[in-house]
Coordinates of C-alpha atoms and ligand atoms in Angstrom, one line a residue:
X1 CA 125.9 123.0 126.3
X2 CA 126.8 120.6 123.5
X3 CA 129.3 123.0 122.1
X4 CA 130.9 123.4 125.5
X5 CA 131.4 119.6 125.8
X6 CA 132.8 119.4 122.3
X7 CA 135.3 122.2 123.1
X8 CA 136.4 120.5 126.3
X9 CA 136.9 117.1 124.7
X10 CA 138.7 118.3 121.5
X11 CA 142.2 118.5 123.0
X12 CA 141.7 115.1 124.7
X13 CA 140.7 113.2 121.6
X14 CA 143.4 115.1 119.8
X15 CA 141.2 115.4 116.6
X16 CA 141.4 111.7 116.1
X17 CA 138.6 110.2 114.1
X18 CA 137.7 106.9 115.8
X19 CA 134.7 105.0 114.6
X20 CA 132.3 106.0 117.3
X21 CA 133.4 109.7 117.2
X22 CA 132.8 109.7 113.5
X23 CA 129.4 108.2 113.6
X24 CA 126.8 111.0 114.0
X25 CA 123.9 110.3 116.3
X26 CA 120.2 110.4 115.6
X27 CA 117.0 109.7 117.4
X28 CA 115.5 107.3 114.9
X29 CA 117.0 105.5 111.9
X30 CA 114.8 103.8 109.3
X31 CA 116.7 101.3 107.3
X32 CA 116.3 99.0 104.3
X33 CA 113.0 100.3 103.1
X34 CA 111.9 101.4 99.6
X35 CA 111.7 105.2 99.6
X36 CA 108.9 107.0 97.7
X37 CA 109.8 110.5 98.5
X38 CA 106.6 112.3 97.4
X39 CA 107.9 113.9 94.2
X40 CA 106.4 111.2 92.1
X41 CA 109.8 109.7 91.4
X42 CA 110.2 105.9 91.4
X43 CA 111.1 104.2 94.6
X44 CA 114.7 103.6 95.6
X45 CA 116.4 101.7 98.5
X46 CA 117.5 104.0 101.2
X47 CA 117.6 105.0 104.9
X48 CA 116.2 107.9 106.8
X49 CA 117.8 109.4 109.9
X50 CA 115.6 111.5 112.1
X51 CA 116.7 113.9 114.8
X52 CA 114.8 116.5 116.9
X53 CA 111.6 116.1 114.8
X54 CA 113.3 116.6 111.4
X55 CA 114.9 114.5 108.7
X56 CA 118.5 114.8 109.4
X57 CA 119.6 112.8 106.4
X58 CA 118.1 110.6 103.7
X59 CA 120.1 108.4 101.4
X60 CA 121.7 105.0 100.7
X61 CA 123.2 103.0 103.6
X62 CA 123.4 105.8 106.1
X63 CA 125.9 105.3 108.9
X64 CA 124.4 106.8 112.1
X65 CA 124.2 105.7 115.6
X66 CA 120.6 105.7 116.7
X67 CA 118.5 105.4 119.8
X68 CA 116.0 103.4 117.9
X69 CA 116.2 101.6 114.6
X70 CA 113.3 100.5 112.4
X71 CA 114.0 97.8 109.9
X72 CA 111.7 98.7 107.0
X73 CA 112.7 95.7 104.8
X74 CA 109.8 94.9 102.4
X75 CA 108.0 98.2 103.3
X76 CA 107.5 101.5 101.6
X77 CA 108.7 104.7 103.3
X78 CA 106.7 107.7 102.3
X79 CA 106.0 111.2 103.6
X80 CA 103.0 111.4 106.0
X81 CA 99.8 112.0 104.2
X82 CA 98.2 115.4 104.1
X83 CA 94.4 115.4 104.2
X84 CA 93.4 118.7 102.6
X85 CA 89.7 118.4 103.3
X86 CA 88.6 117.8 106.9
X87 CA 86.1 119.1 109.4
X88 CA 87.7 118.7 112.8
X89 CA 85.7 121.5 114.5
X90 CA 83.9 120.3 117.6
X91 CA 85.4 116.9 117.6
X92 CA 89.0 117.6 118.5
X93 CA 88.7 116.7 122.2
X94 CA 86.7 113.5 121.5
X95 CA 89.9 111.7 120.6
X96 CA 93.0 113.9 120.5
X97 CA 94.9 110.9 119.3
X98 CA 92.9 111.2 116.1
X99 CA 93.3 107.4 115.7
X100 CA 91.1 107.2 112.6
X101 CA 93.5 109.5 110.7
X102 CA 96.7 108.2 112.1
X103 CA 95.8 104.6 111.3
X104 CA 95.1 105.7 107.7
X105 CA 98.6 107.3 107.4
X106 CA 97.4 110.9 107.8
X107 CA 99.8 113.1 109.7
X108 CA 98.4 116.6 108.7
X109 CA 94.8 117.7 108.4
X110 CA 93.5 120.9 106.9
X111 CA 90.3 121.9 108.5
X112 CA 87.9 124.8 108.3
X113 CA 86.5 123.6 104.9
X114 CA 83.1 124.1 103.3
X115 CA 82.8 127.6 104.7
X116 CA 82.7 126.2 108.3
X117 CA 85.4 127.2 110.7
X118 CA 86.0 129.2 113.8
X119 CA 86.0 133.0 113.2
X120 CA 88.8 133.7 115.7
X121 CA 91.6 131.7 114.0
X122 CA 94.3 132.8 116.5
X123 CA 92.2 131.5 119.4
X124 CA 91.4 128.3 117.5
X125 CA 95.0 127.5 116.8
X126 CA 95.9 128.2 120.5
X127 CA 93.2 125.7 121.5
X128 CA 94.6 123.1 119.2
X129 CA 98.1 123.7 120.6
X130 CA 96.8 123.3 124.1
X131 CA 94.9 120.1 123.2
X132 CA 98.0 118.5 121.7
X133 CA 96.6 116.3 118.9
X134 CA 98.5 113.4 117.3
X135 CA 98.2 115.1 113.9
X136 CA 99.3 118.5 112.6
X137 CA 96.5 120.9 111.9
X138 CA 96.2 123.8 109.6
X139 CA 92.9 125.7 109.1
X140 CA 91.1 127.8 106.6
X141 CA 88.7 130.6 107.6
X142 CA 85.1 129.8 106.6
X143 CA 82.8 132.1 104.8
X144 CA 79.6 130.8 106.4
X145 CA 80.7 131.5 109.9
X146 CA 82.1 134.9 109.0
X147 CA 78.9 135.9 107.3
X148 CA 76.7 134.5 110.1
X149 CA 78.8 136.4 112.7
X150 CA 78.2 139.7 110.9
X151 CA 74.8 139.2 109.3
X152 CA 73.1 136.3 111.0
X153 CA 71.3 133.8 108.7
X154 CA 69.5 136.4 106.6
X155 CA 68.9 136.0 102.8
X156 CA 70.2 139.2 101.4
X157 CA 73.4 141.0 100.2
X158 CA 75.6 142.5 102.7
X159 CA 75.6 146.3 103.2
X160 CA 78.9 148.1 102.5
X161 CA 79.5 148.2 106.3
X162 CA 78.8 144.5 106.7
X163 CA 81.1 143.8 103.8
X164 CA 83.9 145.7 105.6
X165 CA 83.3 143.8 108.8
X166 CA 83.5 140.5 107.0
X167 CA 86.7 141.5 105.3
X168 CA 88.2 142.6 108.6
X169 CA 87.5 139.1 110.1
X170 CA 89.0 137.3 107.1
X171 CA 92.0 139.7 107.3
X172 CA 92.6 139.0 110.9
X173 CA 92.1 135.3 110.4
X174 CA 94.8 135.3 107.7
X175 CA 97.2 137.2 109.9
X176 CA 96.5 134.8 112.7
X177 CA 97.6 131.9 110.5
X178 CA 94.8 130.6 108.3
X179 CA 96.0 129.0 105.1
X180 CA 93.1 130.3 103.1
X181 CA 89.4 131.1 102.8
X182 CA 86.7 128.5 102.3
X183 CA 83.1 128.6 101.1
X184 CA 80.2 126.2 101.4
X185 CA 77.7 127.5 98.9
X186 CA 75.0 124.9 99.5
X187 CA 74.8 125.7 103.2
X188 CA 73.0 128.6 105.0
X189 CA 74.0 131.4 105.0
X190 CA 76.7 131.0 102.3
X191 CA 74.1 130.0 99.8
X192 CA 72.6 133.5 100.0
X193 CA 75.8 135.2 98.9
X194 CA 76.5 136.2 95.3
X195 CA 79.8 135.8 93.4
X196 CA 81.1 139.4 94.0
X197 CA 80.9 139.0 97.8
X198 CA 83.0 135.9 97.5
X199 CA 85.5 137.6 95.2
X200 CA 85.9 140.5 97.6
X201 CA 86.6 138.2 100.6
X202 CA 88.9 135.9 98.5
X203 CA 90.9 139.0 97.6
X204 CA 91.7 139.5 101.3
X205 CA 93.0 135.9 101.6
X206 CA 95.0 136.4 98.4
X207 CA 96.9 139.3 100.0
X208 CA 98.4 136.8 102.4
X209 CA 99.1 134.1 99.8
X210 CA 96.1 132.1 100.9
X211 CA 94.1 129.5 98.9
X212 CA 90.4 129.7 98.0
X213 CA 88.7 126.3 98.7
X214 CA 85.1 125.8 97.7
X215 CA 82.2 123.4 98.3
X216 CA 80.5 124.7 95.2
X217 CA 77.0 125.9 94.8
X218 CA 76.0 122.7 93.0
X219 CA 77.6 119.3 92.4
X220 CA 74.7 118.0 90.3
X221 CA 72.5 119.5 87.6
X222 CA 74.1 122.9 87.7
X223 CA 77.7 121.8 88.2
X224 CA 79.0 123.5 85.1
X225 CA 77.8 126.9 86.4
X226 CA 79.2 126.1 89.8
X227 CA 82.6 125.3 88.4
X228 CA 82.5 128.5 86.3
X229 CA 81.8 130.5 89.5
X230 CA 84.8 128.9 91.3
X231 CA 87.0 129.8 88.3
X232 CA 85.6 133.3 88.2
X233 CA 86.6 133.8 91.9
X234 CA 90.1 132.5 91.2
X235 CA 90.5 134.8 88.2
X236 CA 89.0 137.9 89.7
X237 CA 90.6 137.6 93.2
X238 CA 93.8 136.3 91.7
X239 CA 93.9 133.4 94.1
X240 CA 94.7 129.7 93.6
X241 CA 91.5 127.7 93.9
X242 CA 90.9 124.2 95.3
X243 CA 87.5 122.7 94.3
X244 CA 86.5 120.4 97.2
X245 CA 85.2 116.9 97.0
X246 CA 84.9 117.1 93.2
X247 CA 82.1 114.9 92.1
X248 CA 78.9 114.4 90.1
X249 CA 75.8 114.0 92.3
X250 CA 72.5 112.4 91.3
X251 CA 71.9 109.5 89.0
X252 CA 70.9 111.8 86.2
X253 CA 74.3 113.4 86.2
X254 CA 76.4 110.2 86.0
X255 CA 79.1 110.4 83.3
X256 CA 79.3 114.2 83.3
X257 CA 82.9 114.1 84.5
X258 CA 83.4 113.9 80.8
X259 CA 82.4 117.6 80.7
X260 CA 83.7 118.8 84.1
X261 CA 87.2 117.4 84.0
X262 CA 88.0 119.0 80.7
X263 CA 86.8 122.3 82.2
X264 CA 89.5 122.1 84.8
X265 CA 92.1 121.1 82.3
X266 CA 91.1 124.1 80.1
X267 CA 91.2 126.5 83.0
X268 CA 94.7 125.3 83.9
X269 CA 95.8 125.8 80.3
X270 CA 94.6 129.4 80.6
X271 CA 96.7 129.9 83.7
X272 CA 94.2 129.5 86.5
X273 CA 95.8 127.6 89.3
X274 CA 92.9 125.2 90.0
X275 CA 93.3 121.9 91.7
X276 CA 90.6 119.5 93.0
X277 CA 90.2 116.8 95.6
X278 CA 88.0 113.8 96.0
X279 CA 87.1 111.1 98.5
X280 CA 87.3 107.6 96.8
X281 CA 83.7 106.5 97.5
X282 CA 80.4 106.5 95.5
X283 CA 78.4 107.8 98.5
X284 CA 78.5 111.3 99.9
X285 CA 77.8 112.5 103.5
X286 CA 76.2 115.6 104.8
X287 CA 73.3 116.8 106.9
X288 CA 69.9 115.3 106.0
X289 CA 68.4 118.8 105.7
X290 CA 70.1 119.1 102.3
X291 CA 67.1 117.1 101.0
X292 CA 64.8 120.0 101.9
X293 CA 64.7 123.1 99.7
X294 CA 67.1 125.7 101.0
X295 CA 64.6 128.6 101.2
X296 CA 62.9 126.7 104.0
X297 CA 66.0 126.5 106.1
X298 CA 66.7 130.2 106.8
X299 CA 66.9 131.3 110.4
X300 CA 67.3 129.4 113.6
X301 CA 66.3 125.8 114.2
X302 CA 63.2 127.0 116.1
X303 CA 62.0 129.1 113.1
X304 CA 62.7 126.2 110.7
X305 CA 60.6 123.9 113.0
X306 CA 57.8 126.4 113.2
X307 CA 57.8 126.9 109.4
X308 CA 57.7 123.1 108.8
X309 CA 54.5 122.9 111.0
X310 CA 52.6 125.0 108.5
X311 CA 50.6 122.5 106.3
X312 CA 51.0 124.6 103.1
X313 CA 54.8 124.7 103.5
X314 CA 54.9 121.0 104.3
X315 CA 53.0 120.3 101.0
X316 CA 55.4 122.6 99.1
X317 CA 58.4 120.8 100.6
X318 CA 57.1 117.3 99.9
X319 CA 56.3 118.3 96.3
X320 CA 59.8 119.7 95.8
X321 CA 61.4 116.7 97.3
X322 CA 59.4 114.2 95.2
X323 CA 60.3 116.3 92.1
X324 CA 64.0 116.0 92.9
X325 CA 63.6 112.3 93.6
X326 CA 62.0 111.7 90.2
X327 CA 64.8 113.7 88.6
X328 CA 67.2 111.1 90.1
X329 CA 65.0 108.4 88.5
X330 CA 64.3 107.0 91.9
X331 CA 61.1 105.8 93.6
X332 CA 62.2 105.9 97.2
X333 CA 64.6 107.7 99.5
X334 CA 66.5 104.5 100.0
X335 CA 69.7 106.2 98.8
X336 CA 69.7 108.4 101.9
X337 CA 70.9 106.6 105.0
X338 CA 71.0 108.3 108.5
X339 CA 74.5 108.2 109.9
X340 CA 74.0 109.9 113.3
X341 CA 70.8 111.1 114.8
X342 CA 71.0 112.6 118.3
X343 CA 67.3 112.4 119.3
X344 CA 66.8 108.8 118.2
X345 CA 69.9 106.6 117.7
X346 CA 67.8 103.7 116.5
X347 CA 67.7 105.6 113.2
X348 CA 71.5 105.3 112.8
X349 CA 72.5 103.1 109.8
X350 CA 68.9 103.0 108.4
X351 CA 67.7 104.5 105.2
X352 CA 64.8 107.0 105.1
X353 CA 62.8 104.2 103.4
X354 CA 63.5 101.9 106.3
X355 CA 62.8 104.5 109.0
X356 CA 59.6 105.4 107.3
X357 CA 58.5 101.7 107.5
X358 CA 59.7 101.5 111.1
X359 CA 57.3 104.4 111.9
X360 CA 54.5 102.4 110.4
X361 CA 53.9 104.7 107.5
X362 CA 52.9 103.8 103.9
X363 CA 55.7 102.7 101.6
X364 CA 55.5 105.7 99.4
X365 CA 57.9 108.5 98.6
X366 CA 55.3 111.1 99.8
X367 CA 55.4 109.6 103.3
X368 CA 59.2 109.2 103.2
X369 CA 59.5 112.9 102.5
X370 CA 57.3 113.6 105.6
X371 CA 59.7 111.4 107.6
X372 CA 62.6 113.6 106.5
X373 CA 60.7 116.7 107.4
X374 CA 60.0 115.3 110.9
X375 CA 63.7 114.4 111.4
X376 CA 64.7 117.9 110.4
X377 CA 62.0 119.4 112.6
X378 CA 63.3 117.4 115.6
X379 CA 66.9 118.7 115.2
X380 CA 68.2 116.9 112.1
X381 CA 70.7 114.2 111.5
X382 CA 73.8 113.5 109.5
X383 CA 73.4 111.1 106.6
X384 CA 75.1 109.1 103.9
X385 CA 73.8 109.5 100.3
X386 CA 74.5 106.8 97.7
X387 CA 74.4 108.9 94.6
X388 CA 77.7 108.8 92.5
X389 CA 79.0 106.5 89.8
X390 CA 82.3 104.6 89.9
X391 CA 83.1 105.8 86.3
X392 CA 83.1 109.4 87.5
X393 CA 85.3 108.5 90.5
X394 CA 87.9 106.9 88.4
X395 CA 87.9 109.5 85.7
X396 CA 88.4 112.2 88.3
X397 CA 91.1 110.1 90.0
X398 CA 93.2 109.9 86.9
X399 CA 93.7 113.7 86.9
X400 CA 97.2 114.7 88.0
X401 CA 95.9 117.8 89.8
X402 CA 93.5 115.8 92.0
X403 CA 94.3 115.1 95.7
X404 CA 92.6 112.6 98.1
X405 CA 90.8 113.9 101.1
X406 CA 88.5 112.3 103.7
X407 CA 86.0 115.2 104.1
X408 CA 85.8 113.8 107.6
X409 CA 86.5 114.6 111.3
X410 CA 88.0 112.8 114.2
X411 CA 85.9 109.7 114.7
X412 CA 84.7 108.5 118.1
X413 CA 85.1 104.8 117.9
X414 CA 81.8 103.0 117.7
X415 CA 79.6 106.1 117.8
X416 CA 77.0 106.5 115.1
X417 CA 77.3 105.0 111.6
X418 CA 79.4 107.6 109.8
X419 CA 80.7 107.5 106.3
X420 CA 83.7 105.1 106.0
X421 CA 85.9 107.8 104.4
X422 CA 86.9 109.0 107.9
X423 CA 88.7 105.7 108.4
X424 CA 89.8 104.4 105.1
X425 CA 90.3 107.1 102.4
X426 CA 94.1 106.6 101.8
X427 CA 94.2 102.9 102.4
X428 CA 91.3 102.5 99.9
X429 CA 93.2 104.5 97.2
X430 CA 96.3 102.4 97.8
X431 CA 94.5 99.1 97.9
X432 CA 91.6 99.3 95.5
X433 CA 92.8 101.9 92.9
X434 CA 96.6 101.4 93.0
X435 CA 97.2 97.7 93.8
X436 CA 94.0 96.0 92.6
X437 CA 92.9 98.2 89.6
X438 CA 96.2 99.7 88.6
X439 CA 94.4 103.0 87.9
X440 CA 97.4 105.1 89.0
X441 CA 100.9 104.2 90.1
X442 CA 101.9 104.0 93.7
X443 CA 104.4 106.8 93.3
X444 CA 101.7 109.0 91.7
X445 CA 99.2 108.2 94.5
X446 CA 101.8 109.1 97.2
X447 CA 102.6 112.4 95.4
X448 CA 98.9 113.4 95.5
X449 CA 98.7 112.5 99.2
X450 CA 101.9 114.4 100.1
X451 CA 103.8 117.0 98.0
X452 CA 100.8 118.2 95.9
X453 CA 98.8 119.2 99.0
X454 CA 101.9 120.7 100.7
X455 CA 102.6 122.7 97.6
X456 CA 99.0 123.9 97.2
X457 CA 98.6 124.9 100.8
X458 CA 102.2 126.2 101.2
X459 CA 103.3 123.8 103.9
X460 CA 106.9 124.4 102.9
X461 CA 108.7 121.8 105.0
X462 CA 106.2 119.0 104.7
X463 CA 105.0 116.6 102.0
X464 CA 108.5 115.3 100.9
X465 CA 111.2 113.1 102.3
X466 CA 114.2 115.4 102.1
X467 CA 117.0 116.6 104.3
X468 CA 115.8 119.2 106.8
X469 CA 112.0 118.5 106.2
X470 CA 109.7 117.8 109.2
X471 CA 109.8 114.1 110.0
X472 CA 106.2 113.2 109.2
X473 CA 106.6 109.7 107.7
X474 CA 104.5 106.6 107.0
X475 CA 105.9 103.2 106.5
X476 CA 103.5 100.7 105.0
X477 CA 103.2 97.3 103.3
X478 CA 101.9 97.9 99.8
X479 CA 100.6 94.3 99.6
X480 CA 98.8 94.5 103.0
X481 CA 97.4 98.0 103.0
X482 CA 93.6 97.9 103.1
X483 CA 90.6 100.0 104.2
X484 CA 88.4 97.9 106.5
X485 CA 85.7 100.5 107.2
X486 CA 82.4 99.9 105.4
X487 CA 79.1 101.7 105.1
X488 CA 77.4 99.2 107.4
X489 CA 80.4 98.7 109.8
X490 CA 82.4 101.9 109.6
X491 CA 84.3 101.7 112.8
X492 CA 87.4 99.8 111.6
X493 CA 90.9 101.2 111.3
X494 CA 92.8 100.7 108.1
X495 CA 95.5 98.1 108.1
X496 CA 99.0 98.0 106.6
X497 CA 100.4 101.2 108.0
X498 CA 103.1 99.6 110.2
X499 CA 104.8 102.8 111.4
X500 CA 103.5 106.4 111.4
X501 CA 105.8 109.1 112.6
X502 CA 104.7 112.7 113.4
X503 CA 107.3 115.3 113.9
X504 CA 109.9 112.6 114.6
X505 CA 107.7 110.8 117.2
X506 CA 106.5 107.2 116.7
X507 CA 102.7 107.4 116.7
X508 CA 102.0 104.0 115.2
X509 CA 104.5 101.2 116.0
X510 CA 104.2 97.8 114.4
X511 CA 100.7 98.6 113.3
X512 CA 99.5 99.7 116.7
X513 CA 98.8 103.3 117.9
X514 CA 101.3 104.4 120.6
X515 CA 99.1 107.1 122.0
X516 CA 101.7 109.8 121.2
X517 CA 100.4 113.3 120.5
X518 CA 103.2 115.0 118.7
X519 CA 101.2 117.1 116.2
X520 CA 101.5 120.8 115.9
X521 CA 99.7 123.7 114.4
X522 CA 100.8 124.8 110.9
X523 CA 100.2 128.5 110.2
X524 CA 99.8 130.2 106.8
X525 CA 102.2 132.7 105.3
X526 CA 100.1 135.6 106.5
X527 CA 100.9 134.8 110.1
X528 CA 102.4 137.7 111.9
X529 CA 104.0 136.9 115.2
Ligands
LIG1 ZN1 81.8 120.1 101.7

């Protein structure tokens, strides 16, 4: 139709180039901002013209007519942030506007991490498409769910036939658009698998140019062996590896990033494509059941509950938990704080030490362990664990191959007391570590939030501000940007992100969410139409 109009009008205008005819039109023009394009290059003054969801043109003093103009004077214009480590499954419908992510500058999430995903990736991506979220979504296919689907929660190696079934599920997942294969080797049933099983499944993902991401078998005492395993999978399956939420857990392991970071550097020197990600907090968050020895957790919730009723098993579990606590050089379970407990919400935000007291039990680790067992028996809870050191966080943050990731899901505002990382990861990096502590430059932080993740997960038209790229853009005030979410009051959006644009659509306008839901699904290279 446009062509038709052009042809009809050409003879009339007689090829004359009047001002208005010469000015190309666009949907949205961002002017006068400082552009940090995601490459890591220094900022420059420029404008961005957006049309039909894409960057039509980027450069100095663009001359376009526009339906809407944003004056970005004094603000930074950067690509939308890509959060490589999220867990959206089950929470997508709770707030399709994904306000916690959008208000933290995130325009794309990669979900399906830690071995936990849907097993029918095609179906899942259709579901996301039908839901229409504010953010773009790509997904991995998770080992734990694939294994559980084929073998249940049993603690043994797969038979040859089961192995073939698992490979077939991963193969289909990759062809349906997964961007890679993830493991969660501390969780059941992934923890029952041995390295060769993972190598075989990672090889399938490698055939489709996927990535291997791993929540390693251990992030504490045995972290060295765990990193070695991740590197072995990368080498033997010939697949790029992303080590998720890279950290040192447990007070006894503080400072050991001095050992682990050089391992990654050495592996890269040897040609293994390994990258890492981290959330910029000294507390972790996962299910409270990780406090209990894994061998107790096999099978269904009912069988776990029955097992934990056995007095001998209870004694064994309490002893094992106290031993681990002593290793941490701690006397109480005060470092473990319940985030969200379905059967008793009065536990939310309280430490195990506090809950134990609330229940009128003696102020001793032995009874606190019993309290944990009772919580797990009654259905469990998610928890925040204060167990990392700031020195390790900053040492890891300085690595050029490290990305930032929330390890979070879509947050329901004011529900539970979840880890603040779901609200404030990117703002915290930009405020605390870039502006206040000068640990890394603004351009470097942006690169790690944008082009590095896009490159790693092969999102070819995202992560940079360049002509023709998808118009995922954040515009923020580097002096104002701040995470406001805290451990005690997590439900607070980050501030400073004045405009967030997803696929050309204004999703945050002058610091307020617009309610737009312009996200799309992003499919991996194996996707066959
Ligand atoms: Zn994880």
